[in-house]
Coordinates of N, CA and C in Angstrom, one line a residue:
X91 N -27.1 -1.7 35.6 CA -26.7 0.0 36.0 C -26.9 -0.2 37.4
X92 N -26.4 0.4 38.4 CA -27.1 0.7 39.9 C -27.5 2.2 40.2
X93 N -28.6 2.2 40.3 CA -29.2 3.7 40.8 C -29.2 4.1 42.4
X94 N -28.5 4.7 42.7 CA -28.0 5.4 44.1 C -28.9 6.5 44.4
X95 N -29.9 6.4 45.2 CA -30.7 7.7 45.5 C -30.0 8.6 46.9
X96 N -29.8 9.5 46.7 CA -29.3 10.3 47.6 C -30.5 11.5 48.3
X97 N -30.4 11.3 49.6 CA -31.2 11.8 50.5 C -31.0 13.1 51.3
X98 N -30.6 14.2 50.8 CA -30.1 15.6 51.7 C -31.2 15.9 53.0
X99 N -30.7 15.4 53.8 CA -31.6 15.7 54.9 C -32.2 17.3 55.0
X100 N -33.8 17.4 55.4 CA -34.2 18.4 55.8 C -34.5 19.6 54.2
X101 N -34.3 20.7 54.5 CA -34.5 21.6 53.2 C -35.8 22.2 53.3
X102 N -35.8 23.5 52.5 CA -36.8 24.7 52.5 C -36.8 25.1 54.0
X103 N -38.0 25.0 54.5 CA -38.6 25.5 55.8 C -37.9 24.7 57.2
X104 N -37.6 23.8 56.8 CA -36.9 23.0 57.9 C -35.6 23.0 57.8
X105 N -34.8 23.6 58.7 CA -33.3 24.1 58.7 C -32.5 22.7 59.2
X106 N -33.3 21.8 60.1 CA -32.6 20.6 60.7 C -31.8 21.5 61.9
X107 N -30.5 20.8 62.2 CA -29.6 21.4 63.1 C -28.9 22.8 62.9
X108 N -28.7 23.5 63.8 CA -28.0 24.7 63.3 C -26.9 24.9 64.5
X109 N -25.7 25.3 64.0 CA -25.0 25.5 64.7 C -23.5 26.5 64.0
X110 N -23.2 27.5 64.6 CA -22.1 28.4 64.5 C -22.1 28.7 62.8
X111 N -23.4 29.3 62.5 CA -23.7 29.9 61.3 C -23.9 28.8 60.1
X112 N -23.7 27.6 60.5 CA -24.1 26.4 59.5 C -25.7 26.0 59.7
X113 N -26.3 25.6 58.8 CA -27.6 24.8 59.1 C -27.4 23.4 58.5
X114 N -28.1 22.3 58.9 CA -28.0 21.0 58.3 C -28.6 20.9 57.0
X115 N -29.7 21.7 56.8 CA -29.9 21.6 55.4 C -29.0 21.8 54.3
X116 N -28.2 22.8 54.5 CA -27.3 23.4 53.6 C -26.1 22.4 53.4
X117 N -25.9 21.9 54.6 CA -24.3 21.0 54.7 C -25.0 19.6 54.0
X118 N -26.1 19.2 54.2 CA -26.5 17.8 53.7 C -26.6 17.8 52.3
X119 N -27.2 19.2 51.8 CA -27.1 19.1 50.2 C -26.1 19.3 49.7
X120 N -25.1 20.0 50.3 CA -23.6 20.3 49.5 C -22.9 19.1 49.7
X121 N -22.9 18.3 50.8 CA -22.4 17.1 50.8 C -23.2 16.2 49.4
X122 N -24.4 16.1 49.3 CA -24.8 15.0 48.4 C -24.5 15.6 47.2
X123 N -24.5 16.9 46.8 CA -24.1 17.3 45.5 C -22.6 17.0 45.2
X124 N -21.8 16.7 46.2 CA -20.3 16.5 46.0 C -20.4 14.8 45.7
X125 N -21.2 14.2 46.6 CA -21.4 12.6 46.4 C -21.6 12.4 44.9
X126 N -22.7 13.1 44.3 CA -23.1 12.7 43.1 C -22.2 13.0 42.0
X127 N -21.4 14.0 42.0 CA -20.5 14.2 41.4 C -19.3 13.1 41.4
X128 N -19.0 12.7 42.6 CA -18.2 11.7 42.5 C -18.5 10.4 41.9
X129 N -19.9 10.0 42.4 CA -20.4 8.7 41.8 C -20.5 8.5 40.3
X130 N -20.7 9.7 39.4 CA -21.0 9.9 38.2 C -19.7 9.7 37.6
X131 N -18.5 9.4 38.3 CA -17.1 9.2 37.7 C -17.0 7.6 37.5
X132 N -18.0 7.1 37.9 CA -17.9 5.3 37.7 C -19.1 4.8 36.8
X133 N -18.5 4.0 36.0 CA -19.0 3.2 35.1 C -20.1 2.3 35.9
X134 N -21.6 2.2 35.4 CA -22.4 1.3 36.2 C -23.2 2.2 37.3
X135 N -22.9 3.2 37.6 CA -23.5 3.9 38.7 C -24.7 5.3 37.8
X136 N -25.8 5.1 38.5 CA -26.8 6.4 38.1 C -26.8 6.9 39.6
X137 N -27.5 8.5 39.6 CA -27.8 9.2 40.7 C -29.1 9.7 40.5
X138 N -30.0 9.5 41.8 CA -31.0 10.4 41.8 C -30.9 10.9 43.2
X139 N -31.7 12.1 43.3 CA -31.7 12.6 44.5 C -33.2 12.9 45.0
X140 N -33.5 13.2 46.3 CA -34.7 13.3 46.8 C -35.0 14.9 46.8
X141 N -34.1 15.8 46.6 CA -34.1 17.3 46.4 C -32.6 17.6 46.1
X142 N -32.6 18.4 45.1 CA -31.5 18.9 44.5 C -31.1 20.3 44.8
X143 N -32.4 21.0 45.6 CA -32.1 22.8 45.9 C -32.9 22.4 47.3
X144 N -32.9 23.8 47.7 CA -33.3 24.1 48.9 C -34.9 24.5 49.2
X145 N -35.6 22.8 48.7 CA -37.0 22.9 49.3 C -37.4 21.9 50.4
X146 N -38.8 22.4 50.8 CA -39.3 21.7 51.6 C -39.8 20.4 50.9
X147 N -39.4 18.8 51.4 CA -40.0 17.8 51.0 C -40.1 16.9 52.1
X148 N -41.4 16.2 52.3 CA -41.8 15.6 53.4 C -41.3 14.1 53.4
X149 N -41.0 13.4 54.4 CA -40.4 12.3 54.5 C -41.3 11.3 53.6
X150 N -42.8 11.5 53.7 CA -43.5 10.6 52.8 C -43.1 10.6 51.1
X151 N -42.9 12.0 50.9 CA -42.5 12.5 49.2 C -41.4 11.6 49.0
X152 N -40.1 11.7 50.0 CA -38.6 11.2 49.6 C -38.8 9.7 49.6
X153 N -39.6 9.1 50.5 CA -39.8 7.6 50.2 C -40.6 7.0 48.8
X154 N -41.6 8.1 48.7 CA -42.3 7.7 47.2 C -41.3 7.8 46.1
X155 N -40.4 9.1 46.1 CA -39.5 9.1 45.0 C -38.6 8.1 44.8
X156 N -37.8 7.7 46.0 CA -36.9 6.6 45.9 C -37.6 5.4 45.5
X157 N -38.9 4.8 45.9 CA -39.6 3.6 45.4 C -40.0 4.0 43.9
X158 N -40.4 5.0 43.8 CA -40.9 5.2 42.2 C -39.8 5.4 41.2
X159 N -38.6 5.3 41.8 CA -37.2 5.4 40.8 C -37.1 3.9 40.7
X160 N -37.1 3.3 41.7 CA -36.6 1.9 41.7 C -35.1 1.8 41.9
X161 N -34.7 2.6 43.1 CA -33.4 3.0 43.7 C -33.0 1.3 43.9
X162 N -31.3 1.2 44.0 CA -31.0 0.0 44.4 C -30.2 0.5 45.7
X163 N -30.0 1.6 46.1 CA -29.5 1.9 47.3 C -30.1 3.3 47.7
X164 N -30.7 3.6 49.0 CA -30.8 4.9 49.7 C -30.1 5.2 50.6
X165 N -29.4 6.5 50.3 CA -28.4 7.1 51.4 C -28.8 8.3 51.9
X166 N -29.4 8.5 53.2 CA -29.6 9.3 53.9 C -28.6 10.2 54.5
X167 N -28.6 11.6 54.1 CA -27.3 12.4 54.5 C -27.7 13.3 55.6
X168 N -27.4 13.1 57.0 CA -27.5 14.5 57.8 C -26.3 14.5 58.5
X169 N -26.4 15.5 59.5 CA -25.6 16.0 60.4 C -26.1 15.8 62.1
X170 N -25.3 15.5 62.7 CA -25.8 15.4 64.2 C -25.6 16.7 64.9
X171 N -26.4 16.7 66.1 CA -26.5 18.0 66.9 C -26.6 17.5 68.6
X172 N -26.1 18.2 69.3 CA -26.3 18.0 70.8 C -26.2 19.1 71.8
X173 N -26.9 19.1 72.6 CA -26.7 20.4 73.8 C -25.3 20.5 74.4
X174 N -24.8 19.4 74.3 CA -23.6 18.9 74.9 C -22.6 19.5 73.8
X175 N -21.8 20.7 73.9 CA -21.0 21.3 72.9 C -19.7 20.3 72.8
X176 N -19.3 19.3 73.6 CA -18.2 18.4 73.4 C -18.6 17.2 72.7
X177 N -19.9 17.2 72.3 CA -20.4 15.8 71.4 C -20.0 15.7 70.3
X178 N -19.2 14.8 69.9 CA -18.6 14.9 68.4 C -18.5 13.3 67.9
X179 N -18.3 13.3 66.6 CA -18.3 12.0 65.9 C -19.2 11.5 64.8
X180 N -19.1 10.6 64.5 CA -19.7 10.1 63.2 C -20.5 8.7 63.6
X181 N -21.6 8.4 63.0 CA -22.3 7.5 63.0 C -23.1 7.0 62.0
X182 N -23.6 5.8 61.9 CA -24.8 5.4 60.5 C -25.5 4.6 61.2
X183 N -26.7 4.9 60.4 CA -27.8 3.7 61.1 C -28.6 3.3 59.9
X184 N -29.1 2.0 60.2 CA -30.3 1.3 59.6 C -31.1 1.0 60.3
X185 N -32.5 0.6 59.6 CA -33.6 0.3 60.5 C -33.6 -1.1 61.4
X186 N -33.7 -1.1 62.5 CA -33.7 -2.1 63.3 C -34.4 -3.5 62.6
X187 N -35.2 -3.3 61.6 CA -35.5 -4.5 60.9 C -34.7 -4.8 59.6
X188 N -33.9 -4.0 59.4 CA -32.9 -4.1 58.0 C -32.6 -5.6 58.2
X189 N -32.3 -6.1 56.8 CA -31.9 -7.4 56.6 C -30.3 -7.4 56.6
X190 N -29.9 -8.6 55.9 CA -28.7 -8.9 55.9 C -27.6 -8.1 55.2
X191 N -28.3 -7.8 53.8 CA -27.7 -7.2 52.4 C -27.6 -5.6 53.0
X192 N -28.6 -5.0 54.1 CA -28.6 -3.6 54.3 C -27.4 -3.5 55.3
X193 N -27.5 -4.3 56.2 CA -26.2 -4.6 57.3 C -24.9 -4.7 56.7
X194 N -24.9 -5.5 55.7 CA -23.7 -5.8 54.9 C -23.0 -4.3 54.3
X195 N -23.8 -3.6 53.7 CA -23.6 -2.5 52.8 C -23.1 -1.5 53.9
X196 N -24.3 -1.2 55.0 CA -23.9 -0.5 56.2 C -22.5 -1.0 56.7
X197 N -22.0 -2.0 57.0 CA -20.7 -2.3 57.4 C -19.7 -1.9 56.6
X198 N -19.9 -2.0 55.3 CA -18.8 -1.8 54.3 C -18.5 -0.4 54.1
X199 N -19.7 0.5 54.0 CA -19.5 1.9 53.8 C -19.1 2.5 55.3
X200 N -19.6 2.2 56.4 CA -19.4 2.6 57.8 C -17.7 2.7 57.9
X201 N -17.4 1.6 57.8 CA -15.8 1.3 57.8 C -15.1 2.4 56.9
X202 N -15.4 2.4 55.9 CA -14.7 3.2 54.9 C -14.7 4.6 55.2
X203 N -15.9 4.9 55.6 CA -16.0 6.5 56.4 C -15.2 6.7 57.7
X204 N -15.4 5.5 58.7 CA -14.6 5.7 59.7 C -13.3 6.1 59.8
X205 N -12.6 5.3 58.7 CA -11.1 5.3 58.2 C -10.6 6.6 58.0
X206 N -11.9 7.3 57.1 CA -11.3 8.7 56.6 C -11.4 9.6 57.5
X207 N -12.5 9.5 58.7 CA -12.9 10.5 59.8 C -11.6 10.5 60.7
X208 N -11.1 9.2 61.0 CA -10.1 9.1 61.9 C -8.9 10.0 61.3
X209 N -8.5 9.9 60.5 CA -7.6 11.2 59.8 C -7.6 12.4 60.2
X210 N -9.0 12.7 60.6 CA -9.4 14.0 60.9 C -9.7 14.3 62.5
X211 N -9.2 13.1 63.1 CA -9.4 13.0 64.2 C -11.0 13.1 65.0
X212 N -11.6 12.4 64.1 CA -13.3 12.2 64.3 C -13.6 10.8 64.8
X213 N -14.3 10.8 65.8 CA -14.4 9.5 66.6 C -15.5 8.7 65.8
X214 N -15.6 7.4 66.0 CA -16.4 6.5 65.1 C -17.5 6.0 66.5
X215 N -18.6 6.7 66.3 CA -19.5 6.4 67.4 C -20.3 5.0 67.0
X216 N -20.1 4.6 66.0 CA -20.5 3.2 66.0 C -21.8 3.0 64.5
X217 N -22.0 1.8 64.4 CA -23.1 1.1 63.3 C -24.4 1.1 64.3
X218 N -25.4 1.8 64.1 CA -26.6 1.7 64.8 C -27.6 1.4 64.3
X219 N -28.8 0.9 65.0 CA -30.2 0.8 64.5 C -30.8 2.2 64.5
X220 N -31.7 2.3 63.8 CA -32.8 3.9 64.1 C -33.4 4.0 65.3
X221 N -33.7 2.7 66.1 CA -34.2 2.6 67.3 C -33.3 3.5 68.5
X222 N -32.1 4.0 67.7 CA -30.9 4.8 68.7 C -30.9 5.9 68.2
X223 N -31.8 6.1 67.4 CA -32.1 7.8 66.8 C -32.8 8.4 68.0
X224 N -32.5 9.6 68.1 CA -33.0 10.6 69.0 C -34.8 10.4 68.8
X225 N -35.1 10.2 68.0 CA -36.5 10.1 67.6 C -37.3 8.8 67.9
X226 N -36.3 7.6 68.0 CA -36.7 6.4 67.9 C -36.9 5.6 66.7
X227 N -37.1 6.4 65.5 CA -37.4 5.5 64.2 C -36.9 6.1 63.2
X228 N -36.7 6.1 62.0 CA -36.4 7.2 60.8 C -37.2 6.2 59.6
X229 N -38.5 6.9 59.3 CA -39.6 6.2 58.5 C -38.8 6.2 57.1
X230 N -38.1 6.7 56.6 CA -37.4 6.7 55.1 C -36.6 5.0 55.2
X231 N -35.9 4.9 56.3 CA -34.7 3.7 56.4 C -36.0 2.6 56.3
X232 N -37.2 2.6 57.0 CA -38.2 1.5 56.9 C -39.3 1.1 55.9
X233 N -39.3 2.3 55.1 CA -40.4 2.5 54.0 C -40.0 2.3 52.6
X234 N -38.9 2.5 52.4 CA -38.0 2.2 51.0 C -38.0 1.0 50.7
X235 N -37.9 0.8 49.5 CA -38.1 -0.8 49.0 C -36.7 -1.3 48.6
X236 N -35.3 -0.8 49.1 CA -34.0 -1.1 48.8 C -33.5 -0.7 50.3
X237 N -31.8 -1.4 50.2 CA -31.3 -1.2 51.0 C -31.0 0.5 51.5
X238 N -31.4 0.6 52.9 CA -31.3 2.1 53.1 C -30.3 2.4 54.3
X239 N -29.6 3.5 54.2 CA -28.6 3.8 55.3 C -28.6 5.4 55.4
X240 N -28.6 5.6 56.7 CA -28.5 7.3 56.9 C -27.0 7.3 57.7
X241 N -26.4 8.3 57.2 CA -25.1 9.0 57.7 C -25.3 10.2 58.5
X242 N -24.7 10.3 59.6 CA -24.7 11.5 60.6 C -23.5 11.9 60.6
X243 N -23.3 12.8 59.6 CA -21.7 13.4 59.3 C -21.4 14.3 60.4
X244 N -20.9 13.8 61.3 CA -20.2 14.8 62.3 C -21.5 15.7 63.3
X245 N -21.0 16.4 64.2 CA -21.8 17.1 65.2 C -21.9 18.8 64.6
X246 N -22.8 19.1 64.1 CA -22.4 20.7 63.7 C -22.8 21.5 64.7
X247 N -22.7 21.3 66.0 CA -22.9 22.0 67.4 C -21.5 21.8 68.0
X248 N -20.6 20.9 67.3 CA -19.2 20.9 68.0 C -18.4 21.7 66.9
X249 N -17.2 22.4 67.8 CA -16.5 23.7 67.3 C -15.7 23.0 66.2
X250 N -15.0 21.9 66.3 CA -13.9 21.5 65.3 C -15.0 20.6 64.3
X251 N -15.9 19.4 64.6 CA -17.0 19.2 63.8 C -17.3 20.2 62.6
X252 N -17.8 21.3 63.2 CA -18.4 22.4 62.5 C -17.6 23.0 61.7
X253 N -16.1 23.0 61.9 CA -15.2 23.7 61.4 C -14.8 23.0 59.8
X254 N -14.9 21.6 60.1 CA -14.6 20.6 59.0 C -15.5 20.8 58.4
X255 N -16.8 20.8 58.7 CA -18.1 21.0 57.4 C -18.3 22.3 56.9
X256 N -17.5 23.3 57.2 CA -17.7 24.3 56.7 C -16.4 24.6 55.6
X257 N -15.6 23.7 55.6 CA -14.8 23.8 54.5 C -15.0 22.7 53.2
X258 N -15.0 23.3 52.0 CA -15.2 22.8 50.8 C -14.2 21.4 50.8
X259 N -12.8 21.8 51.2 CA -12.0 20.7 50.7 C -12.4 19.3 51.5
X260 N -12.7 19.5 52.6 CA -13.0 18.4 53.5 C -14.0 18.1 52.9
X261 N -15.2 18.7 52.6 CA -16.4 17.9 52.0 C -16.4 16.9 50.6
X262 N -15.4 17.8 50.0 CA -14.9 17.2 48.8 C -14.4 15.7 48.9
X263 N -13.5 15.9 49.9 CA -12.8 14.7 50.3 C -13.6 13.5 51.0
X264 N -14.8 13.8 51.8 CA -15.7 13.3 52.4 C -16.4 12.5 51.4
X265 N -16.8 13.3 50.5 CA -17.8 12.8 49.3 C -17.2 11.6 48.4
X266 N -15.7 11.8 48.3 CA -15.3 11.1 47.6 C -14.8 10.0 48.2
X267 N -14.8 9.8 49.6 CA -14.7 8.5 50.4 C -15.9 7.6 50.0
X268 N -17.4 8.6 50.4 CA -18.3 8.1 50.1 C -18.5 7.0 49.0
X269 N -18.4 8.0 47.7 CA -18.3 7.4 46.4 C -17.6 6.0 46.4
X270 N -16.6 6.0 46.4 CA -15.5 5.0 46.3 C -16.1 4.0 47.1
X271 N -16.6 4.1 48.5 CA -17.0 3.0 49.2 C -18.3 2.5 48.3
X272 N -18.9 3.2 48.0 CA -20.3 2.8 46.9 C -19.8 1.8 45.8
X273 N -19.3 2.6 45.1 CA -18.5 2.1 43.8 C -17.9 0.6 44.1
X274 N -17.0 0.7 45.2 CA -16.5 -1.0 45.5 C -17.5 -2.0 46.0
X275 N -18.6 -1.6 46.5 CA -19.8 -2.4 47.2 C -20.1 -3.1 46.0
X276 N -20.5 -2.1 45.0 CA -21.0 -2.5 43.4 C -20.1 -2.9 42.5
X277 N -18.9 -3.1 42.9 CA -17.8 -3.4 41.7 C -17.8 -2.5 40.4
X278 N -17.6 -1.3 40.7 CA -17.7 -0.6 39.8 C -16.4 0.3 39.4
X279 N -16.1 0.5 38.3 CA -14.6 1.0 37.8 C -14.9 2.2 37.6
X280 N -13.8 3.3 38.0 CA -13.8 4.9 37.5 C -13.8 4.5 35.9
X281 N -14.4 5.7 35.2 CA -14.8 5.6 33.9 C -13.1 5.7 33.2
X282 N -12.4 6.5 33.5 CA -10.8 6.5 33.2 C -10.2 5.1 33.2
X283 N -10.5 4.3 34.1 CA -10.0 3.1 34.4 C -10.4 2.3 33.2
X284 N -11.7 2.2 33.4 CA -12.4 1.2 32.4 C -12.0 1.6 30.8
X285 N -11.7 2.5 30.8 CA -11.5 2.7 29.2 C -10.0 2.4 28.7
X286 N -9.1 2.1 29.8 CA -7.7 2.1 29.5 C -7.4 0.4 29.1

């Protein structure tokens, strides 16, 4: 059984980035809930979340939760933001000291998401290290004891990206794309297929 730990960024008093009436904390939680729902449609996959509601959780608490649960994959979900309203796109991050297994998972999942995003006219900003993150590092990617990846799901400050993030149909498709990618990585089959 593979345990996936979903980490919706921010929460509670920490709104994250804000743009056009959307807050990062709400978007990330919505995406994570949809991913969870999709992942549970596969045999062999279980899901835990560092937060399942709008509460404040510290980076240390998120790290501790993932490690205590013994998760097999840590997926941190964020949006991007910029003072430049034209900045747009999708990126994924791993720790600069990540090993081959983490980078293999990042590559597979990133390419799956990039293909999906392209259909919606969203640019692929590439596979990155956390040293390319605006703050220079992501402690959760460095301190969890399993492969850890962060996805920056569009720019909340970009009009068209924001429009996509505000639509449930897009979020559902995006979540299915991520869940399907994870299922392929771990060779899990949909429950209805497994029972045929």
